[in-house]
CSV table of C-alpha atoms in Angstrom, one decimal:
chain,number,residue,atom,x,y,z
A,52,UNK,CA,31.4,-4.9,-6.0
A,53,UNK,CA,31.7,-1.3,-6.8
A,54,UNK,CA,30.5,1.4,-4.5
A,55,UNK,CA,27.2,2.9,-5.0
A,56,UNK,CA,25.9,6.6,-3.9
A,57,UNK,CA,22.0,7.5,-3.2
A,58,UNK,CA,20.3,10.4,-1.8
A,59,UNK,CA,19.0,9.3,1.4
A,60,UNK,CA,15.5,10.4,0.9
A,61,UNK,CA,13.4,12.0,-1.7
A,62,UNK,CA,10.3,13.5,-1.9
A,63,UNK,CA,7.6,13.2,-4.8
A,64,UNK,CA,4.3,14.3,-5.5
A,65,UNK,CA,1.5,11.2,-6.4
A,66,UNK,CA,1.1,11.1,-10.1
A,67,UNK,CA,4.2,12.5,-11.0
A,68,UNK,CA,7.1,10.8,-12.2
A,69,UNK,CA,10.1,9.9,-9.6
A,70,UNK,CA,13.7,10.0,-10.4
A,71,UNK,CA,16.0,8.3,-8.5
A,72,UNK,CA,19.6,8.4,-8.9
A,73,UNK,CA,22.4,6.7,-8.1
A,74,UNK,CA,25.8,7.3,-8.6
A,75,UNK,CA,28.6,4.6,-9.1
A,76,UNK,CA,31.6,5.9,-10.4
A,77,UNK,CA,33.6,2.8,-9.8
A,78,UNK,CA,31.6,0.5,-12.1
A,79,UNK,CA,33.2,-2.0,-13.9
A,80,UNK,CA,32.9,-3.2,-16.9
A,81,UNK,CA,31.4,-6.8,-16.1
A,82,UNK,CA,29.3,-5.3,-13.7
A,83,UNK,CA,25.3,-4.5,-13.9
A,84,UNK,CA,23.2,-2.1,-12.2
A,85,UNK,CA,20.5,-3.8,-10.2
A,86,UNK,CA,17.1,-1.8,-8.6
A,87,UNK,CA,15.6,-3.3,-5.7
A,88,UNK,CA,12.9,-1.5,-3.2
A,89,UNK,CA,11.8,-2.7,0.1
A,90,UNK,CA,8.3,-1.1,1.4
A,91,UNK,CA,7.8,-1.2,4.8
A,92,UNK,CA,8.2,-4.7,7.1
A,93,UNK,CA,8.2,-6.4,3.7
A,94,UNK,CA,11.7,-8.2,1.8
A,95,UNK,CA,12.9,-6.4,-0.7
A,96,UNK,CA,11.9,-6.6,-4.4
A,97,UNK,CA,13.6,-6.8,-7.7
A,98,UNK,CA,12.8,-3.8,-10.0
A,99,UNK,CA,15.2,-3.6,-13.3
A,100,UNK,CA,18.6,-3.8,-14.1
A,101,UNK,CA,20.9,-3.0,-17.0
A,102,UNK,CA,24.4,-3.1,-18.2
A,103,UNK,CA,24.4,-0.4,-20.7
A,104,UNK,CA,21.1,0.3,-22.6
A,105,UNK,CA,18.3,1.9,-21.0
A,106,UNK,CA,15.4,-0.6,-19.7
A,107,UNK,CA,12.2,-0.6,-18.9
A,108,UNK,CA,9.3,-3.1,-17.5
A,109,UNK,CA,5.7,-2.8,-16.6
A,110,UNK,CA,7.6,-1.0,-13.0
A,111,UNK,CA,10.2,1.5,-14.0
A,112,UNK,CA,12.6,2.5,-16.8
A,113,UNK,CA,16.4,2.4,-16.3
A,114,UNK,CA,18.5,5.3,-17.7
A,115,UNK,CA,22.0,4.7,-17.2
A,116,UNK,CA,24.6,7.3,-18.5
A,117,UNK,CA,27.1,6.6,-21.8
A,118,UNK,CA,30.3,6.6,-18.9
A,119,UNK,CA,28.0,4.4,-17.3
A,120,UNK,CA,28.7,6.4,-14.1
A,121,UNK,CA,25.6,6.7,-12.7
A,122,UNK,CA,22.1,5.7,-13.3
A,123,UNK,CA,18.3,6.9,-12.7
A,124,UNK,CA,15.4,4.9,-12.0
A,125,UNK,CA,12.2,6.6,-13.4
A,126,UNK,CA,8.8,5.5,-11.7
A,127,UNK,CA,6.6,7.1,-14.5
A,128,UNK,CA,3.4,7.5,-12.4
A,129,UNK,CA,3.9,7.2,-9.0
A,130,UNK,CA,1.5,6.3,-6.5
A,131,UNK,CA,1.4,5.9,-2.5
A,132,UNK,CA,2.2,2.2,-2.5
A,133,UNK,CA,6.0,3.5,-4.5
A,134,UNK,CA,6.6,4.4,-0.8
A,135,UNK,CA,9.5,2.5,-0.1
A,136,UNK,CA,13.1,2.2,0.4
A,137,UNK,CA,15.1,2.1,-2.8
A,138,UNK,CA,18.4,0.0,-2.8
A,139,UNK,CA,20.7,0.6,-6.0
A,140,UNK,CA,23.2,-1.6,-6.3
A,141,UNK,CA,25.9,-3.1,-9.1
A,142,UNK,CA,26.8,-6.5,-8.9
A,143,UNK,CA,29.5,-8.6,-11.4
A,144,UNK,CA,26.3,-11.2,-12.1
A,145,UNK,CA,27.3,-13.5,-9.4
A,146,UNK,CA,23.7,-13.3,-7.4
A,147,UNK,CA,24.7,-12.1,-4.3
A,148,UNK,CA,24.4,-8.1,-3.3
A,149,UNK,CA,25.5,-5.9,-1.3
A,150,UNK,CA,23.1,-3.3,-0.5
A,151,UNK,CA,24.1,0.2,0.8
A,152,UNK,CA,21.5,2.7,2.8
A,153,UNK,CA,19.2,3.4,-0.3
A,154,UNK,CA,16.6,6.2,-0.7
A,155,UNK,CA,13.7,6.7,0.9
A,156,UNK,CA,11.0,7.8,-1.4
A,157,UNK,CA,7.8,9.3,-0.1
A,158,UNK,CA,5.1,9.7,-2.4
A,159,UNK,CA,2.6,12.4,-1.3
A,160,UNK,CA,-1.0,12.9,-2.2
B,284,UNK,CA,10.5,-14.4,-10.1
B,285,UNK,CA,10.1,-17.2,-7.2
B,286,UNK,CA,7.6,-17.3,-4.3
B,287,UNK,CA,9.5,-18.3,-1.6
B,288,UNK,CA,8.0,-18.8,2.3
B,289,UNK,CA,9.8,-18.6,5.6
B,290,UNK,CA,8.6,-20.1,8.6
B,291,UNK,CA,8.8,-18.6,11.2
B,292,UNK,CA,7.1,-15.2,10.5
B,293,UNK,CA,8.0,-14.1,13.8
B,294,UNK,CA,9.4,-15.3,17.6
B,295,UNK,CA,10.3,-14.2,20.8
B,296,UNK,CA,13.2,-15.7,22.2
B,297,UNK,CA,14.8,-16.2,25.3
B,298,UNK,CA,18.7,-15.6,25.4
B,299,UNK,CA,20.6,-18.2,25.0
B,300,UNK,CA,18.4,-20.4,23.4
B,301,UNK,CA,18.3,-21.4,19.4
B,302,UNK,CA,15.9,-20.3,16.8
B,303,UNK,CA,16.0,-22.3,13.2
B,304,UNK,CA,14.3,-20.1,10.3
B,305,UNK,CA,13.0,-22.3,7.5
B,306,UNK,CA,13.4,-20.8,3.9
B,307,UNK,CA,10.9,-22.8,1.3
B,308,UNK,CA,11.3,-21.8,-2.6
B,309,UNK,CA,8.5,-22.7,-5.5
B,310,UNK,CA,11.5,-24.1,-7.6
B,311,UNK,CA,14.7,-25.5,-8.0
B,312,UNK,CA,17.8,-22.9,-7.2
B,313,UNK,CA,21.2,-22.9,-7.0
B,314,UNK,CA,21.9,-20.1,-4.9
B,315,UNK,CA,20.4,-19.1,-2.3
B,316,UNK,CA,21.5,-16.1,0.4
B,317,UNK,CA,20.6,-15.2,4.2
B,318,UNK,CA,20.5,-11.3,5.3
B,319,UNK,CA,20.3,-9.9,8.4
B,320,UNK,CA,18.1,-6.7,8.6
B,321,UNK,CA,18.9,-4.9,12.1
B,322,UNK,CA,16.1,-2.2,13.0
B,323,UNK,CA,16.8,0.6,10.8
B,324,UNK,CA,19.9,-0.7,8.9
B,325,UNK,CA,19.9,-2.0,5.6
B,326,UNK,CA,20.1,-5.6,4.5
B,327,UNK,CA,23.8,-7.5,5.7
B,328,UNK,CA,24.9,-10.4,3.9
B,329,UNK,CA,25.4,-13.5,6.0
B,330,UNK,CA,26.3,-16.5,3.6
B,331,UNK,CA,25.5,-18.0,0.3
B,332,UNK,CA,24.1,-21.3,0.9
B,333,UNK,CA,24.5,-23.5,-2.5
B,334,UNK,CA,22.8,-26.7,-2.8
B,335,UNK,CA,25.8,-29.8,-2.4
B,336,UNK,CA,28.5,-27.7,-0.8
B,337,UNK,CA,28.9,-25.4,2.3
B,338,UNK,CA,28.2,-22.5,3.2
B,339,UNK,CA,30.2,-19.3,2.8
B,340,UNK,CA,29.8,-17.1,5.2
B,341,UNK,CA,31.1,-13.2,4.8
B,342,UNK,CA,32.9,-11.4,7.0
B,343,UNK,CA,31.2,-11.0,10.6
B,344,UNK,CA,29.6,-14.3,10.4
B,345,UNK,CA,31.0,-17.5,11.6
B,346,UNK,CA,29.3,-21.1,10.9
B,347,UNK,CA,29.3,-22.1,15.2
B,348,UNK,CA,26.6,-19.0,15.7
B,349,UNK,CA,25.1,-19.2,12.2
B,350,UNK,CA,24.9,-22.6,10.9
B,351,UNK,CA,23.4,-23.1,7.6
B,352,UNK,CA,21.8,-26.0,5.5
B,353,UNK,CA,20.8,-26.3,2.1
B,354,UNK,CA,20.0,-30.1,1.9
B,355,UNK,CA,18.1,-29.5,-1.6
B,356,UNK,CA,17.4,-26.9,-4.5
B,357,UNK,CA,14.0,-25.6,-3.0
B,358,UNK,CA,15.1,-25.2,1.0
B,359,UNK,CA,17.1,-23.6,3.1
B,360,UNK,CA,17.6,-23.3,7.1
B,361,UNK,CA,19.1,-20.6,8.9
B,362,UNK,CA,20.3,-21.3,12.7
B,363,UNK,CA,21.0,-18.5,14.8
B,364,UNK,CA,22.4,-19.9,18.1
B,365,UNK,CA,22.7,-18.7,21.5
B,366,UNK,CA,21.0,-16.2,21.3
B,367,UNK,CA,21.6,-12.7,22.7
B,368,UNK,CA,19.6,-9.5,22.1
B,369,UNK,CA,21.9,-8.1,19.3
B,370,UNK,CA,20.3,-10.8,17.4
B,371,UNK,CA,17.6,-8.7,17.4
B,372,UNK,CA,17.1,-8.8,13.5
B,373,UNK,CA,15.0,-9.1,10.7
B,374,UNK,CA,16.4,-12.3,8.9
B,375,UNK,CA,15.7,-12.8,5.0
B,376,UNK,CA,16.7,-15.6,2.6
B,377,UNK,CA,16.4,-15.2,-1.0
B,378,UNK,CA,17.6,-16.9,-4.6
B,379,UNK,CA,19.2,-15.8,-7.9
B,380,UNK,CA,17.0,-16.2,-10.9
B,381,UNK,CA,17.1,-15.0,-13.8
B,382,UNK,CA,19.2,-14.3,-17.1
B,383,UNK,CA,21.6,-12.0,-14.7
B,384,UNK,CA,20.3,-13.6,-11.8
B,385,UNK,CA,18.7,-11.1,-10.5
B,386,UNK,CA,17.4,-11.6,-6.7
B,387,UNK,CA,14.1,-12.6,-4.9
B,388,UNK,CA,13.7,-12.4,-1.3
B,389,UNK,CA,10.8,-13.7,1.5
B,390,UNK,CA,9.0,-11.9,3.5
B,391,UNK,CA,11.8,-12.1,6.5
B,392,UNK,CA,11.5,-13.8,10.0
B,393,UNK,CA,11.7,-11.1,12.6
B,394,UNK,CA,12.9,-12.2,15.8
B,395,UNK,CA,12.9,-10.5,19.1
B,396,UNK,CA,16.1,-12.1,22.0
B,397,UNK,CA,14.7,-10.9,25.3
C-alpha cells in the first residue's frame, strides 16, 4: 500500500468547516483513498473514499487532486463530537488497511 | 455497514495465562481482520481471518501466540496466549463490506496483563 502523510493535529473552530489533508504521493493507479476516524476509546469508523472524483455523504466530502497526490477531507459543519482521530489511508481494494498516525482534530466551542 | 460485537469488552489478566476475544458480525463476511491498538499507537494489523482457510498473519505476529478461528461468515476468535504485559492492547476485529470494501470495526476488547 502506498505511504500516506497527515498533519498530526489540527485545530478548528465548532461550526466551521474542517479540512483535513493527506498527502500520498506514491498512489497507484488501482489504489483508493479511504477516510476512517476513531473518537476516543471507540473502533474506528468508515467515512468516504474515492478513486478519482470528488465524494461526498451525509458525513464529509472527499476532494482528491487531478495527480491524485493528495486529498482533503471537508467536514462541512463541524461540531464537538468531530473530535477524533483521523486515519487517511489508500488501499488497492483488498479490505485490509494499514493505518499510519492520523490527525487529531479538535473541534472548539 | 455491519454491527459487529466483541465479547469481552474488557479483562484483567494475569501473565501467563490466555484470553480468547470473541468477534460476532450481523451478516455473512468474507473477510474479516484483527488489530492491535497499543496505548497511544495507532491501529497494527495482526491477520486476515477468511472464512474456510487460515489465517494470515503479518509481519510481527506468529499463529503459536495469536491463534485465530473463523469457523463461519459471521464469527471470529482471537487468542492471545501467554500472556505478558506488552499485550497490553486494545484489540479490534472488523470486516470488508462494501462495493470497495470498505471496513467496519467493533468496539475493541481492551485487556490489561498484570
Amino acid at each position: 500500500d502506498a505511504k500516506t502523510t497527515q498533519p498530526p493535529s489540527m485545530d478548528c473552530a465548532e461550526g466551521r468547516a474542517a479540512n483535513l489533508p493527506c498527502n500520498h504521493s506514491t498512489i497507484s493507479g488501482n489504489e483508493y483513498v479511504y477516510w476512517y476516524r476513531q473518537i476516543h476509546s471507540q473502533g474506528p469508523q468508515y467515512i468516504i473514499h474515492g478513486l478519482k472524483n470528488n465524494e461526498t455523504n451525509e458525513m464529509a466530502s472527499l476532494i482528491i487532486t487531478e495527480d491524485r497526490k493528495s486529498s482533503t477531507l471537508i467536514l462541512p459543519h463541524a461540531t464537538l463530537r468531530d473530535t477524533a482521530v483521523y486515519y487517511c489511508i489508500v488501499s488497492p481494494n483488498a479490505g485490509k488497511s494499514t493505518f499510519g498516525d492520523g490527525t487529531t482534530l479538535t473541534v472548539k466551542p | 455497514s455491519a454491527v459487529i460485537s466483541q465479547k469481552p469488552s474488557r479483562d484483567i489478566c494475569q501473565r501467563g495465562t490466555s484470553l480468547t476475544i470473541q468477534c460476532q458480525v450481523d451478516s455473512q463476511v468474507t473477510m474479516m481482520f484483527w488489530y492491535r491498538q497499543q496505548p497511544g499507537q495507532s491501529l497494527t494489523l495482526i491477520a486476515t481471518a477468511n472464512q474456510g482457510s487460515e489465517a494470515t498473519y503479518e509481519s510481527g505476529f506468529v499463529i503459536d501466540k495469536f491463534p485465530i478461528s473463523r469457523p463461519n461468515l459471521t464469527f471470529s476468535t482471537l487468542t492471545v496466549s501467554n500472556m505478558s504485559p506488552e499485550d497490553s492492547s486494545i484489540y479490534l476485529c472488523s470486516v470488508a463490506r462494501g462495493n470497495r470494501y470498505e471496513q467496519y470495526f467493533g468496539p475493541g476488547t481492551r485487556l490489561t496483563v498484570t
